[in-house]
XYZ file of C-alpha atoms in Angstrom:
732
model
C -75.651 -23.987 -20.517
C -76.557 -24.125 -24.213
C -79.724 -22.151 -23.439
C -77.767 -19.282 -21.912
C -75.282 -19.246 -24.789
C -78.131 -19.154 -27.323
C -79.753 -16.251 -25.460
C -76.458 -14.355 -25.390
C -75.914 -14.907 -29.118
C -79.463 -13.718 -29.872
C -79.006 -10.560 -27.796
C -75.672 -9.845 -29.479
C -77.233 -10.386 -32.913
C -80.089 -7.987 -32.134
C -77.613 -5.461 -30.761
C -75.411 -5.291 -33.821
C -78.069 -6.037 -36.425
C -80.112 -2.909 -35.815
C -79.591 -0.826 -38.938
C -79.248 2.886 -39.249
C -82.534 4.749 -39.607
C -83.541 7.163 -42.361
C -86.281 9.693 -41.692
C -85.783 12.112 -44.576
C -86.155 11.497 -48.283
C -86.735 13.186 -51.627
C -87.557 12.030 -55.138
C -85.055 12.183 -58.009
C -87.103 12.662 -61.164
C -86.157 11.404 -64.601
C -85.785 13.934 -67.439
C -84.938 14.030 -71.134
C -83.699 17.639 -71.364
C -80.039 18.628 -71.259
C -78.574 20.621 -68.354
C -75.455 22.723 -68.862
C -73.360 22.769 -65.629
C -72.572 26.496 -65.678
C -73.683 27.086 -62.085
C -76.821 28.998 -63.154
C -80.064 27.205 -62.285
C -81.972 28.550 -65.282
C -83.072 25.301 -66.949
C -86.848 24.680 -66.721
C -86.196 21.145 -65.471
C -85.114 22.484 -62.083
C -88.647 23.791 -61.509
C -90.055 20.256 -61.305
C -87.251 18.825 -59.150
C -87.839 17.756 -55.551
C -85.670 19.311 -52.840
C -83.418 18.130 -50.024
C -83.534 21.022 -47.585
C -84.030 21.898 -43.914
C -80.370 21.449 -42.982
C -79.391 20.924 -39.336
C -76.587 22.753 -37.619
C -73.676 20.472 -36.735
C -71.426 23.201 -35.328
C -71.422 25.132 -33.039
C -74.656 23.423 -31.874
C -76.191 20.164 -33.038
C -79.715 20.724 -31.745
C -81.061 23.522 -33.966
C -81.753 24.149 -37.637
C -79.040 25.834 -39.663
C -79.126 29.643 -39.647
C -78.211 29.790 -43.326
C -80.078 27.107 -45.216
C -79.172 25.014 -48.257
C -81.424 23.614 -50.971
C -80.346 20.637 -53.107
C -82.247 19.332 -56.145
C -81.477 16.258 -58.237
C -82.569 14.899 -61.609
C -81.309 12.044 -63.768
C -81.453 10.447 -67.192
C -79.948 7.302 -68.670
C -76.413 8.704 -68.537
C -76.062 11.323 -65.795
C -77.085 12.457 -62.336
C -77.777 16.222 -62.284
C -77.421 18.216 -59.062
C -78.549 21.810 -58.536
C -77.592 23.558 -55.292
C -78.552 26.892 -53.741
C -76.483 27.911 -50.722
C -77.585 30.912 -48.640
C -74.827 32.959 -47.002
C -74.313 36.043 -44.845
C -72.256 37.777 -47.542
C -69.701 37.198 -50.274
C -66.487 37.152 -48.214
C -65.772 33.476 -48.856
C -62.733 31.660 -47.494
C -61.022 29.788 -50.344
C -57.687 27.983 -50.113
C -56.943 27.846 -53.839
C -58.387 27.125 -57.276
C -56.895 23.640 -57.339
C -59.059 20.555 -57.469
C -59.386 18.285 -54.396
C -59.213 21.076 -51.830
C -59.370 20.626 -48.064
C -62.914 21.263 -46.879
C -62.670 22.157 -43.199
C -60.921 25.509 -43.556
C -63.019 27.076 -46.330
C -66.534 27.559 -47.725
C -67.876 24.583 -49.645
C -70.543 21.917 -49.825
C -70.072 18.146 -50.107
C -72.467 15.387 -51.191
C -72.237 11.756 -50.013
C -73.825 8.903 -51.997
C -74.140 5.434 -50.414
C -75.114 3.661 -53.619
C -75.327 0.148 -52.136
C -77.303 1.279 -49.066
C -74.952 -0.576 -46.722
C -73.687 2.274 -44.532
C -70.078 1.271 -45.191
C -68.910 2.886 -48.430
C -69.835 6.098 -50.240
C -68.831 8.336 -53.134
C -68.085 11.967 -52.314
C -68.463 15.030 -54.570
C -67.896 18.605 -53.472
C -67.783 22.133 -54.859
C -67.037 25.619 -53.518
C -68.363 29.103 -54.440
C -65.649 29.499 -57.096
C -66.666 26.265 -58.822
C -63.597 24.319 -57.697
C -64.414 20.629 -57.465
C -63.309 17.651 -55.439
C -64.223 13.984 -55.316
C -63.335 11.170 -52.979
C -64.257 7.913 -51.316
C -65.471 7.081 -47.825
C -65.051 3.557 -46.430
C -65.417 1.742 -43.128
C -68.595 3.663 -42.344
C -66.632 6.923 -42.139
C -65.620 6.134 -38.558
C -62.267 7.925 -38.872
C -59.908 9.582 -41.335
C -58.407 6.221 -42.322
C -61.589 5.664 -44.316
C -61.572 9.065 -46.045
C -59.595 9.937 -49.179
C -59.759 12.602 -51.866
C -56.965 10.997 -53.898
C -59.569 9.205 -56.041
C -60.283 10.850 -59.423
C -63.181 10.541 -61.846
C -64.494 12.639 -64.731
C -67.464 14.899 -64.025
C -68.475 18.523 -64.658
C -69.576 21.347 -62.390
C -69.446 25.070 -61.738
C -70.740 27.741 -59.351
C -72.150 31.253 -59.567
C -71.957 33.872 -56.807
C -74.943 36.157 -56.116
C -75.801 38.646 -53.395
C -76.576 36.592 -50.271
C -76.139 33.141 -51.839
C -74.306 31.086 -54.424
C -75.530 28.353 -56.718
C -73.825 25.300 -58.153
C -74.564 22.697 -60.789
C -73.052 19.232 -61.130
C -73.309 16.715 -63.952
C -71.986 13.380 -62.695
C -71.976 10.425 -65.108
C -73.697 7.394 -63.659
C -70.579 5.489 -64.705
C -68.708 7.386 -61.978
C -70.714 5.416 -59.403
C -71.006 1.717 -58.692
C -74.525 0.444 -57.952
C -76.865 -2.493 -58.365
C -78.864 -2.660 -61.583
C -82.550 -1.998 -60.879
C -81.822 0.007 -57.714
C -84.627 2.373 -56.688
C -82.891 4.431 -53.990
C -79.517 5.475 -52.622
C -78.740 6.692 -49.139
C -77.646 10.321 -49.194
C -76.333 13.104 -47.013
C -74.683 16.470 -47.497
C -72.497 18.617 -45.281
C -71.550 22.244 -45.652
C -68.921 24.594 -44.199
C -69.948 28.260 -43.810
C -67.125 30.466 -42.532
C -69.108 33.713 -42.538
C -71.821 32.395 -40.206
C -69.339 30.265 -38.271
C -71.444 27.152 -38.710
C -71.227 23.717 -40.249
C -74.468 22.065 -41.267
C -75.758 18.728 -42.523
C -78.941 17.604 -44.270
C -79.417 14.732 -41.826
C -79.168 15.526 -38.138
C -75.752 14.306 -36.886
C -74.623 14.568 -33.242
C -71.246 16.242 -32.760
C -69.641 13.153 -31.251
C -69.949 11.561 -34.726
C -67.905 12.448 -37.817
C -69.550 14.911 -40.181
C -68.768 12.543 -43.099
C -69.952 9.416 -41.233
C -72.358 7.120 -43.053
C -74.648 6.236 -40.160
C -76.949 9.229 -40.394
C -78.214 9.400 -43.965
C -81.550 9.941 -45.698
C -82.866 8.499 -48.944
C -82.831 9.767 -52.506
C -85.586 7.814 -54.290
C -85.369 7.416 -58.074
C -88.566 7.925 -60.014
C -87.784 4.784 -62.065
C -85.304 1.960 -61.317
C -81.741 2.490 -62.489
C -80.761 0.455 -65.529
C -77.563 -1.173 -66.649
C -75.219 1.432 -68.034
C -72.929 0.743 -70.922
C -69.521 -0.537 -69.977
C -67.143 2.448 -70.020
C -63.518 2.084 -70.958
C -60.907 4.670 -70.038
C -57.334 4.758 -71.347
C -54.782 6.904 -69.533
C -51.521 6.752 -71.507
C -48.447 8.769 -70.565
C -45.059 9.683 -71.913
C -42.343 10.815 -69.521
C -39.021 12.309 -70.573
C -36.539 12.506 -67.724
C -32.974 13.646 -67.348
C -31.274 12.947 -64.029
C -27.925 12.685 -62.311
C -26.814 10.834 -59.190
C -23.842 12.878 -57.994
C -22.696 10.257 -55.467
C -22.239 7.691 -58.238
C -21.422 10.298 -60.904
C -24.138 8.669 -62.999
C -25.996 10.992 -65.386
C -28.640 9.546 -67.674
C -31.676 10.486 -69.707
C -34.506 8.319 -70.924
C -38.066 8.256 -72.177
C -40.729 6.129 -70.523
C -44.032 5.208 -72.103
C -46.882 3.394 -70.421
C -50.333 3.855 -69.070
C -53.417 2.616 -67.307
C -56.792 1.352 -68.400
C -60.020 1.381 -66.397
C -62.753 -1.067 -67.355
C -66.150 -1.214 -65.669
C -67.458 -4.763 -65.343
C -71.199 -4.459 -64.951
C -72.500 -1.732 -62.655
C -70.476 -2.648 -59.586
C -66.998 -3.973 -60.478
C -63.951 -2.153 -61.759
C -60.836 -3.526 -63.464
C -57.642 -1.431 -63.406
C -54.779 -2.394 -65.714
C -51.360 -0.784 -65.606
C -48.385 -1.230 -67.931
C -44.998 0.261 -67.069
C -46.616 2.747 -64.643
C -45.001 6.032 -63.727
C -45.831 7.939 -60.561
C -43.648 11.012 -61.020
C -46.631 13.369 -60.864
C -47.356 12.280 -57.299
C -46.398 14.925 -54.779
C -43.154 14.370 -52.923
C -43.573 12.800 -49.484
C -43.349 15.080 -46.486
C -40.240 14.286 -44.478
C -40.619 13.612 -40.759
C -38.286 13.655 -37.779
C -38.086 10.138 -36.391
C -36.646 9.707 -32.888
C -37.869 6.139 -32.483
C -36.321 2.789 -33.376
C -39.126 1.975 -35.788
C -40.230 2.725 -39.324
C -42.736 5.494 -40.079
C -45.646 4.842 -42.459
C -46.609 7.374 -45.115
C -49.942 7.599 -46.963
C -50.550 6.084 -50.396
C -51.059 8.730 -53.108
C -50.821 6.660 -56.304
C -54.121 6.671 -58.183
C -53.877 3.010 -59.240
C -54.181 1.851 -55.603
C -56.951 4.202 -54.430
C -60.273 2.794 -55.692
C -61.717 0.367 -53.074
C -58.425 0.637 -51.189
C -60.153 -0.378 -47.940
C -60.725 -3.849 -49.444
C -56.964 -4.378 -49.428
C -55.501 -2.121 -46.753
C -57.931 -2.290 -43.830
C -57.031 -5.750 -42.533
C -55.387 -6.088 -39.142
C -54.291 -3.210 -36.965
C -53.400 -0.037 -38.831
C -50.609 0.992 -36.465
C -48.885 -2.305 -35.611
C -50.171 -5.191 -37.707
C -51.278 -4.162 -41.189
C -50.609 -7.176 -43.481
C -50.993 -5.198 -46.726
C -49.456 -1.765 -47.258
C -49.513 -0.851 -50.954
C -46.477 1.436 -50.720
C -44.339 -1.694 -50.323
C -44.935 -2.439 -54.006
C -42.490 -0.481 -56.136
C -40.034 0.120 -53.280
C -36.976 -2.001 -52.472
C -33.704 -1.875 -50.520
C -30.442 -1.358 -52.386
C -27.051 -2.784 -51.377
C -26.555 0.113 -48.934
C -29.947 -0.632 -47.297
C -31.482 2.537 -48.713
C -35.074 2.547 -49.952
C -35.180 3.135 -53.713
C -37.786 2.852 -56.457
C -38.273 -0.683 -57.784
C -39.786 -0.612 -61.270
C -43.320 -2.009 -61.663
C -43.578 -3.630 -65.091
C -47.342 -4.104 -65.026
C -50.338 -5.497 -63.250
C -54.084 -5.708 -62.761
C -56.488 -4.801 -59.995
C -60.106 -6.003 -59.824
C -62.406 -4.671 -57.102
C -66.033 -4.049 -56.295
C -69.303 -5.800 -55.422
C -70.087 -9.329 -56.557
C -73.477 -9.359 -54.834
C -75.355 -6.984 -52.553
C -73.320 -8.109 -49.549
C -70.116 -9.605 -51.024
C -67.114 -7.554 -52.154
C -64.092 -8.863 -54.043
C -60.604 -7.461 -54.346
C -57.820 -8.987 -56.450
C -54.437 -7.455 -57.183
C -51.431 -8.774 -59.101
C -48.355 -6.675 -59.882
C -44.948 -7.650 -61.221
C -41.843 -5.725 -60.179
C -38.602 -5.759 -62.164
C -35.131 -6.898 -61.211
C -32.074 -4.725 -60.632
C -28.984 -6.895 -60.596
C -26.614 -4.016 -59.806
C -28.506 -3.289 -56.591
C -29.245 -6.984 -55.914
C -32.993 -6.504 -56.178
C -34.984 -9.533 -57.280
C -38.003 -9.507 -59.559
C -41.154 -10.294 -57.559
C -44.772 -11.133 -58.217
C -47.096 -9.460 -55.718
C -50.614 -10.837 -55.314
C -53.519 -10.264 -52.972
C -57.018 -11.755 -52.940
C -59.604 -10.325 -50.543
C -63.256 -11.124 -49.884
C -65.588 -9.179 -47.614
C -69.102 -10.339 -46.704
C -71.598 -8.064 -44.946
C -73.202 -9.571 -41.834
C -75.556 -8.252 -39.157
C -76.392 -5.002 -40.937
C -73.254 -2.872 -41.316
C -70.699 -5.325 -39.900
C -68.632 -7.591 -42.138
C -66.286 -10.561 -42.226
C -63.210 -10.307 -44.430
C -60.719 -12.935 -45.594
C -57.494 -12.445 -47.541
C -54.502 -14.219 -49.022
C -51.226 -12.433 -49.890
C -48.345 -13.906 -51.876
C -45.005 -12.261 -52.628
C -42.822 -14.606 -54.644
C -39.639 -14.668 -56.690
C -39.818 -16.996 -59.680
C -36.115 -16.864 -60.580
C -33.062 -18.072 -58.663
C -30.707 -15.274 -57.668
C -27.271 -15.920 -56.167
C -27.593 -12.874 -53.920
C -30.994 -13.831 -52.514
C -31.442 -15.837 -49.322
C -33.601 -18.937 -49.681
C -35.756 -17.565 -46.835
C -36.660 -14.617 -49.059
C -37.919 -16.631 -52.038
C -41.526 -16.209 -50.970
C -43.744 -14.853 -48.234
C -47.439 -15.627 -47.839
C -50.022 -14.378 -45.383
C -53.620 -15.482 -44.869
C -56.160 -14.212 -42.393
C -59.690 -13.404 -41.367
C -61.110 -10.181 -39.863
C -64.462 -9.379 -38.295
C -65.402 -5.688 -38.356
C -68.203 -4.509 -36.071
C -70.227 -1.324 -36.574
C -73.323 -1.005 -34.383
C -76.421 1.167 -34.609
C -75.569 4.890 -34.409
C -71.858 4.003 -34.152
C -72.088 3.642 -30.377
C -69.932 0.524 -30.644
C -67.390 -0.421 -33.270
C -64.595 -2.927 -33.253
C -62.331 -5.382 -35.009
C -61.216 -8.949 -34.335
C -58.556 -10.593 -36.509
C -56.274 -13.609 -36.817
C -53.493 -13.790 -39.432
C -50.807 -16.389 -40.194
C -47.688 -16.004 -42.315
C -45.799 -18.637 -44.310
C -42.152 -18.426 -45.363
C -39.287 -20.822 -46.045
C -37.659 -22.035 -42.798
C -39.881 -19.777 -40.694
C -40.546 -20.606 -37.071
C -43.797 -21.601 -35.410
C -44.525 -18.195 -33.815
C -46.019 -16.885 -37.038
C -49.399 -15.557 -35.905
C -50.706 -12.009 -35.682
C -53.977 -11.416 -33.872
C -55.823 -8.635 -32.171
C -59.047 -7.196 -30.918
C -60.297 -3.636 -30.832
C -63.526 -2.436 -29.244
C -64.680 1.184 -28.951
C -67.616 2.815 -27.200
C -68.497 6.321 -28.355
C -71.237 8.449 -26.791
C -71.732 12.162 -26.383
C -70.019 12.352 -23.004
C -67.869 9.229 -22.863
C -65.366 7.661 -25.228
C -63.572 4.413 -24.490
C -61.585 1.856 -26.439
C -59.463 -1.197 -25.775
C -56.896 -2.372 -28.332
C -55.029 -5.663 -27.836
C -52.371 -6.851 -30.311
C -50.214 -9.966 -30.462
C -47.504 -10.400 -33.136
C -45.298 -13.472 -32.993
C -41.552 -13.262 -33.429
C -41.720 -15.212 -36.717
C -44.698 -13.399 -38.242
C -43.698 -11.708 -41.471
C -45.566 -9.811 -44.156
C -43.291 -8.474 -46.881
C -46.161 -6.447 -48.367
C -47.369 -5.187 -44.986
C -46.500 -2.589 -42.415
C -45.343 -4.442 -39.302
C -43.585 -2.019 -37.006
C -42.146 -4.735 -34.758
C -42.654 -8.410 -33.883
C -42.619 -10.378 -30.613
C -45.090 -8.086 -28.885
C -48.182 -8.380 -26.768
C -49.592 -4.882 -26.561
C -52.593 -3.364 -24.860
C -53.802 0.205 -25.332
C -56.703 1.574 -23.291
C -58.299 4.980 -23.667
C -60.823 6.687 -21.371
C -62.199 10.114 -22.278
C -64.779 12.276 -20.513
C -66.209 14.984 -22.763
C -67.940 18.167 -21.617
C -70.172 20.477 -23.677
C -70.428 23.889 -21.932
C -73.464 26.038 -22.702
C -73.280 29.754 -23.544
C -69.494 29.705 -23.536
C -66.645 30.522 -25.889
C -65.480 27.003 -25.114
C -67.167 24.644 -27.554
C -66.095 21.417 -25.892
C -63.318 20.099 -23.687
C -62.293 16.677 -22.447
C -59.997 14.820 -20.075
C -58.274 11.748 -21.444
C -56.244 8.911 -19.918
C -54.382 6.723 -22.399
C -52.049 3.963 -21.089
C -50.159 1.737 -23.573
C -48.247 -1.325 -22.376
C -46.053 -3.614 -24.485
C -44.612 -6.982 -23.451
C -42.216 -9.430 -25.089
C -43.707 -12.983 -25.103
C -40.341 -14.528 -26.041
C -38.701 -12.948 -22.985
C -41.092 -14.223 -20.312
C -43.465 -11.358 -21.059
C -40.922 -8.744 -20.081
C -42.503 -5.279 -20.032
C -40.494 -3.605 -22.812
C -42.458 -0.366 -23.153
C -45.154 1.629 -21.488
C -46.528 5.070 -22.072
C -49.154 6.664 -19.858
C -50.621 9.786 -21.408
C -52.934 12.190 -19.640
C -54.375 15.153 -21.498
C -56.825 18.023 -21.438
C -58.096 18.951 -24.895
C -60.292 21.945 -25.674
C -61.963 23.406 -28.751
C -63.436 26.887 -28.958
C -66.356 28.222 -30.970
C -63.915 30.135 -33.197
C -62.320 26.726 -34.069
C -59.125 27.435 -32.169
C -57.759 24.721 -29.875
C -55.650 24.422 -26.716
C -54.329 21.023 -25.654
C -52.100 19.995 -22.738
C -50.498 16.534 -22.713
C -48.374 14.765 -20.093
C -46.470 11.566 -20.973
C -44.768 9.142 -18.623
C -42.684 6.682 -20.659
C -40.573 3.582 -20.146
C -38.435 1.950 -22.854
C -36.378 -1.204 -22.515
C -33.610 -1.392 -25.106
C -32.640 -4.911 -26.157
C -29.930 -3.454 -28.377
C -27.896 -0.264 -28.260
C -29.595 2.749 -29.839
C -28.634 6.280 -30.829
C -31.684 8.589 -30.941
C -29.621 11.382 -32.551
C -28.728 9.172 -35.559
C -25.231 10.653 -35.778
C -22.609 8.723 -37.709
C -19.923 8.931 -35.019
C -22.165 8.859 -31.940
C -21.772 6.398 -29.074
C -25.155 4.665 -28.795
C -27.070 4.191 -25.573
C -26.358 0.741 -24.107
C -28.826 -2.085 -24.587
C -30.326 -4.544 -22.101
C -31.391 -1.703 -19.853
C -34.634 0.176 -19.225
C -35.083 3.961 -19.371
C -37.756 6.031 -17.600
C -38.561 9.520 -18.908
C -41.445 11.962 -19.103
C -42.570 15.107 -20.905
C -45.247 17.771 -20.975
C -46.466 19.667 -24.038
C -48.768 22.587 -24.741
C -50.404 22.972 -28.133
C -52.299 25.917 -29.584
C -54.055 25.965 -32.965
C -55.605 29.122 -34.345
C -58.696 29.315 -36.550
C -57.594 27.665 -39.812
C -60.298 29.510 -41.793
C -58.520 32.847 -41.379
C -56.229 34.303 -44.012
C -53.354 33.791 -41.567
C -53.396 30.739 -39.323
C -50.802 28.967 -37.229
C -50.203 26.150 -34.753
C -47.441 25.802 -32.188
C -46.546 23.016 -29.778
C -43.567 23.225 -27.368
C -42.594 20.069 -25.465
C -40.073 19.666 -22.668
C -38.981 16.849 -20.408
C -36.510 14.038 -19.965
C -35.519 11.657 -22.768
C -33.886 8.260 -22.116
C -31.023 9.255 -19.741
C -30.983 12.921 -20.779
C -33.265 15.817 -21.635
C -35.298 16.910 -24.641
C -36.830 20.180 -25.695
C -38.937 20.305 -28.847
C -41.050 22.818 -30.656
C -43.304 22.139 -33.608
C -45.020 24.846 -35.582
C -46.962 25.553 -38.742
C -47.965 28.818 -40.386
C -50.364 29.379 -43.273
C -50.972 32.534 -45.271
C -53.609 32.851 -48.005
C -53.731 35.458 -50.726
C -56.934 33.903 -51.937
C -57.840 32.393 -54.161
C -54.545 32.086 -56.027
C -51.627 31.948 -53.580
C -51.235 29.734 -50.520
C -48.030 29.868 -48.456
C -47.127 27.473 -45.658
C -44.181 26.848 -43.368
C -43.743 23.749 -41.206
C -40.958 23.609 -38.634
C -39.807 20.978 -36.163
C -36.896 21.496 -33.769
C -35.612 18.898 -31.290
C -32.806 19.610 -28.855
C -31.563 16.327 -27.392
C -29.080 16.603 -24.515
C -27.618 13.299 -23.368
C -24.844 13.003 -20.753
C -21.281 12.313 -21.876
C -20.081 10.236 -23.590
C -23.378 9.965 -25.484
C -24.288 12.306 -28.297
C -26.382 15.446 -28.110
C -27.972 17.028 -31.122
C -30.007 19.901 -32.489
C -32.308 18.358 -35.063
C -34.088 20.623 -37.536
C -36.789 19.958 -40.074
C -37.970 23.040 -41.980
C -40.428 22.843 -44.875
C -41.627 26.005 -46.634
C -44.110 25.540 -49.478
C -45.764 27.801 -52.024
C -48.853 26.902 -54.052
C -49.944 29.194 -56.875
C -53.112 28.482 -58.849
C -53.062 30.778 -61.841
C -56.451 29.398 -62.889
C -58.515 26.235 -62.466
C -56.217 24.525 -64.947
C -52.691 25.884 -64.323
C -50.946 25.198 -61.003
C -47.438 25.672 -59.668
C -46.150 24.346 -56.360
C -42.698 24.331 -54.798
C -41.722 22.494 -51.626
C -38.357 22.887 -49.899
C -37.425 20.413 -47.174
C -34.369 20.845 -44.952
C -33.541 17.962 -42.608
C -30.163 17.719 -40.924
C -31.179 14.322 -39.491
C -31.459 12.981 -43.053
C -28.548 15.158 -44.223
C -30.719 16.430 -47.035
C -31.888 19.707 -48.502
C -34.520 18.894 -51.085
C -36.438 21.034 -53.558
C -39.424 19.822 -55.547
C -41.004 22.270 -57.993
C -43.911 21.244 -60.183
C -45.805 23.071 -62.915
C -49.073 21.438 -63.952
C -51.336 22.337 -66.861
C -54.664 20.518 -66.845
C -55.471 20.994 -70.538
C -58.466 18.611 -70.439
C -60.421 16.828 -67.678
C -57.930 14.757 -65.641
C -55.383 15.170 -68.462
C -52.160 16.963 -67.593
C -48.804 18.237 -68.709
C -46.252 18.213 -65.858
C -42.840 19.793 -65.577
C -41.199 18.548 -62.371
C -37.788 19.653 -61.092
C -36.104 17.838 -58.171
C -32.869 18.867 -56.529
C -31.233 17.379 -53.424
C -28.101 18.457 -51.544
C -26.101 17.141 -48.638
C -26.647 19.512 -45.728
C -23.270 19.469 -44.007
C -21.058 19.750 -47.077
C -23.694 21.481 -49.193
C -22.815 19.327 -52.168
C -25.294 18.115 -54.775
C -26.758 14.640 -54.198
C -29.387 14.016 -56.870
C -31.052 16.155 -59.532
C -33.752 15.444 -62.103
C -36.033 17.165 -64.579
C -39.244 15.485 -65.753
C -41.528 16.405 -68.612
C -44.638 14.263 -68.485
C -47.772 14.171 -70.592
C -50.838 12.152 -69.549
C -54.260 12.007 -71.148
C -57.528 10.538 -69.845
C -59.484 9.145 -72.807
C -62.986 7.741 -72.309
C -64.343 5.386 -74.936
């Protein structure tokens, strides 16, 4: 028996240990001359630089060379990496969303560079630029398997510009080596580049990537070989102080006040591969207002983290467990608390530290400690919030991660339950990424600790996905005990055993306007272990999804749903509504049709009507978005969601609206104005957020932010504020 087990283990090891291959490379030569990043490749140094060229088409085909080629050259010295790019095009009618930094790439002309500086196929730095010289930077984690591992919220100082010519444009980048993390003495980085070309209707990549893989995935990368080993750069220190003057009024409490806040962040590089973030009295008022959503479920909705302090190496902290049901650490929990009316309000963060990066070639460390303040009027306790995470690479690109989370109150509060004094969670995850991303998966086991908690305090799960050109399959199994609790996590519900299975057959027609289409079957079943494994929910989804060569889409989805209500529930969320009775199951179904137009056009839109039954009644919904570009300076958008819920008497019916128009104006690359209006009668709120931003120096800004909120039904003011904020990024 031991012989067969040993053979199985050896085969599994060989299967997952096979590393990604690199069959393209170029040399990055060392220079002493200066390069001015004006977008014009006129420095003599570019003549001696090696090239990364011969791009492959990724879309609409992935089997031919790109029609319009790209040439990338790189040089370096002790302080900077220099990048020179020449991009050939069919003309000069470029699609540009705006002049604002950190643009979306997929709906406009641009080129992006990916640098895997530790050669592990898991994490990469991203830098991009468009024909107008607008820049973006970001981070890719988890091998780039999905959008959860992609963010452009990360910021770092670097310079770059572009120049448009007849039939091509050029770009230059000067990226400080301190912007990267890498091992001292490294001789090569893995590299890839992808480009969007709206005029030729093609996307292309330097390395050949099949279309069933993400264009930003880190499996298919070549090598950039440094002429001499990289040294140890000097330890950079960045201070980012701020001053924020705010005047505000809560009309419900008739509480006007004005104050001045002062604080800031510091960023300290520890060696070439670790980063220490320090924050004192942080202020996040410059962060864009969250988009409101219509929620017809019984459960909380998660929203993405946008605060810069939490972004760098965020996967080290936030990727444990299951992202949808069992995420033990969700950074948005820090700085948010419930008031006496059970409303979510800001909870002041007094300060904290965050250490993250590589300890060795295969071992990553993450440590976070933040202190939140008390608010006795709202019965909010002061808490210390800590997380320690370790992640060790194994079998090539796979890794094992371990973590410990502690949320603890150090003072005794009369209003606080003894059960809420502390909450701790510990766990281990194994993340699998195989050769060419054919298989990927996750296996985890977590345990929580709290005062007087019960014994059903485990959270565990397994996820395994197979992805090939014609077939896609995954199985996701989750168990969360009734007593499992993570105060700093996102746990949608407890006491569940859930299984989600997805089968997809993908077709790639030849010589057709249809780029690809697929049939998908997606059943989800949820059981309650504490109720003799009662089937509390199931949803069986069948769909046909299609994408056309002009990037438009048509999707048809059918859902058959069952929900068992343990407690009474009102999906309309009306104050005076009679809720649906509990301890009963409801069967309902729906069908939806979605159309998305080509998002690269000056005018683009998406619309999705849905109709069917809903609990014991009926539901008709329509979602839509419209976008209009007066490029490159004005971008208009309108999002709309309408739900008509018709339940039989005596239960409530409702017409639920969510309407969100937005205007973005970029007067230049340094002056931006955006205004978002959000009307939601479900939340009884009409909100306006208007923000003027002047970027007077790299990553240094002056903000004027105006917020105004009204009750919808009475149209009375709810809350109003005016912020004037100054922040400056100072490198030492």
